[in-house]
Amino acid sequence: MATIQTSGRGTWNSKLGFILAAAGSAVGLGNIWGYPTQVADNGGAAFILVYLICCFLIGLPVMIAELTIGRHTRKNPVGAFKKLDKSGFGAIIGYWGVLCGVMILSFYLVVSGWTLAYVFEEIFKFAGNTGLAGFFGDLTNGPKNAIFTIVFMLFTVGIINGGVSNGIERATKILMPFLLLILILMAAYVMTLEGSAEGVRRYLLPDFSLISLDLTLSALGQAFFSLSLGMGALITYGSYLKKNQNIVESAVLVTVFDIFIALIAGLLIIPAMYVALNQGIQIFGDDGSLLSSATLVFTVLPELFQNIGGYFGLFISVSFFLLLGLAALTSAISLLEVPVAYVIDEHNVSRKKASLLVGAVVLFFGIIISFDIGLIDVFVAIFNEIGLPLGGLMTCLFLTWIWKTGNAIAEIENGFPGAANSRRLKVWAFFISYICPVLIGIVFVTTILNMIR
């Protein structure tokens, strides 16, 4: 099917292509290691239950809102808010989204480069006799870090340069099924190892006594971050939707896909942690809490795979880090597309020039971070933990008080007609106007207070 052009912009060739691309945006490193460690630290299935509720009651309404803004305006986040609000106030929200996309991608590239480095390390054994722990310490300081950051960026720019249908859609149609296949096969294999049963028990048996305000806020934050909300990525992807595509159905499918990936990742990572513990590998610190996510993923699990030994151990290890790399790449694509779409739309620059220009700017920050990885924590705090909830909160308030929910409902009804659906959309309008802003606001304020303390 030929790509339909709308005002010189591409559109998704197929519904499946959009679903996989949007799901790829949501599925990232946070799903593969962030979510499992959050579950392990917060009561197992009790956290999962609260997380699921947050995804559908908070994340899904905000996702529908962002896709609706994008499809209605056919613009990047800055252009979209400018079109809906001539005063210029709305553009601030768009600029904030673009800035967050650039800054998050700059450190995301560095971490993503680690996954690529480990694939090469496992195959070519650059670390020699120092082992994987020594390799990680050497990797995260200096030139090696920068080299793999650059290589990962080249992959990302190459896909973005191909355009919407021939670049992003084509790549995610290949990457997402491959990612899912590796994830399921690895989870199934880990289940056969001694000690995995304890991990499954910790994962699936809830301890409801652990449900608290802190757990709920953590689950809400994880749901918001894992669905790729608040930074304009879904506004941008929504701008490539055809007018007759069902936004609600698409948002539900993306949410379900993202949750499914997270759940399977939990069935891989948490049992693997307890397999490692069964083999005498440390997974808890002196205070009894889990080691950091980065330590678990880049030192503990590689040691476990090393213990398997032989070519099969090599295959498992390479597969795991390839899985992480694929998850990172699908998210990096959407992060880069946000500022690239802005440059294309607002400055009338060709996609090739825009992707190279924006890629160079992001890479500049990435290389700085690769030589001082302590900056990652600073960028995460400002642009991830504060920036994304702030972007989501401003989007909800903008849609409610400036664009108005009635206008949004009229746009959604293209592809979602009928009296019954109209009633459902009124429920959505209530959530996006009242429930979502309040809960996102609580997460935002709590995050600020925790940082100040």
XYZ file of N, CA, C and O in Angstrom, residues 1 18 42 119 134 144 175 262 280 324 337 340 359 361 380 396 436:
68
model
N 0.853 -1.198 0.000
C 0.000 0.000 0.000
C 0.882 1.239 0.000
O 1.801 1.349 0.794
N 1.446 1.160 13.219
C 1.360 2.172 14.279
C 1.385 1.534 15.660
O 2.080 2.011 16.567
N 8.634 -4.081 45.980
C 7.362 -3.530 46.476
C 6.227 -4.548 46.541
O 5.105 -4.283 46.092
N 27.067 -7.163 24.077
C 26.942 -8.130 22.987
C 28.317 -8.372 22.367
O 28.729 -9.520 22.152
N 34.595 -6.368 35.902
C 35.675 -5.458 35.549
C 35.403 -4.749 34.248
O 35.738 -3.566 34.082
N 35.603 4.138 25.634
C 34.762 3.004 25.232
C 33.290 3.362 25.337
O 32.480 3.023 24.472
N 11.657 -5.313 14.639
C 12.250 -5.316 15.972
C 11.305 -5.840 17.046
O 11.716 -6.634 17.903
N 6.023 -5.979 29.964
C 6.505 -5.791 31.332
C 6.290 -7.051 32.171
O 7.183 -7.470 32.918
N 24.855 -18.576 44.752
C 25.774 -17.862 45.619
C 26.152 -16.482 45.129
O 27.084 -15.862 45.657
N 17.825 -6.431 25.480
C 17.900 -5.087 26.050
C 18.155 -4.043 24.972
O 17.564 -2.962 24.978
N 12.506 11.005 17.252
C 11.509 11.493 16.299
C 10.828 12.766 16.773
O 10.418 13.600 15.960
N 13.096 15.733 15.877
C 13.240 15.727 14.419
C 11.962 16.241 13.755
O 12.007 17.067 12.836
N 20.411 14.688 15.668
C 21.248 13.594 16.138
C 22.588 14.083 16.653
O 23.089 13.612 17.681
N 23.270 17.101 17.885
C 23.063 17.838 19.138
C 22.899 16.870 20.312
O 23.526 17.028 21.375
N 18.153 12.244 34.869
C 16.970 11.441 35.218
C 16.058 12.230 36.151
O 14.831 12.270 35.971
N -2.979 17.540 30.344
C -4.347 17.359 30.859
C -5.034 18.706 31.084
O -6.196 18.894 30.702
N -7.014 12.290 36.438
C -5.615 12.247 35.976
C -4.788 13.436 36.479
O -3.680 13.232 37.005
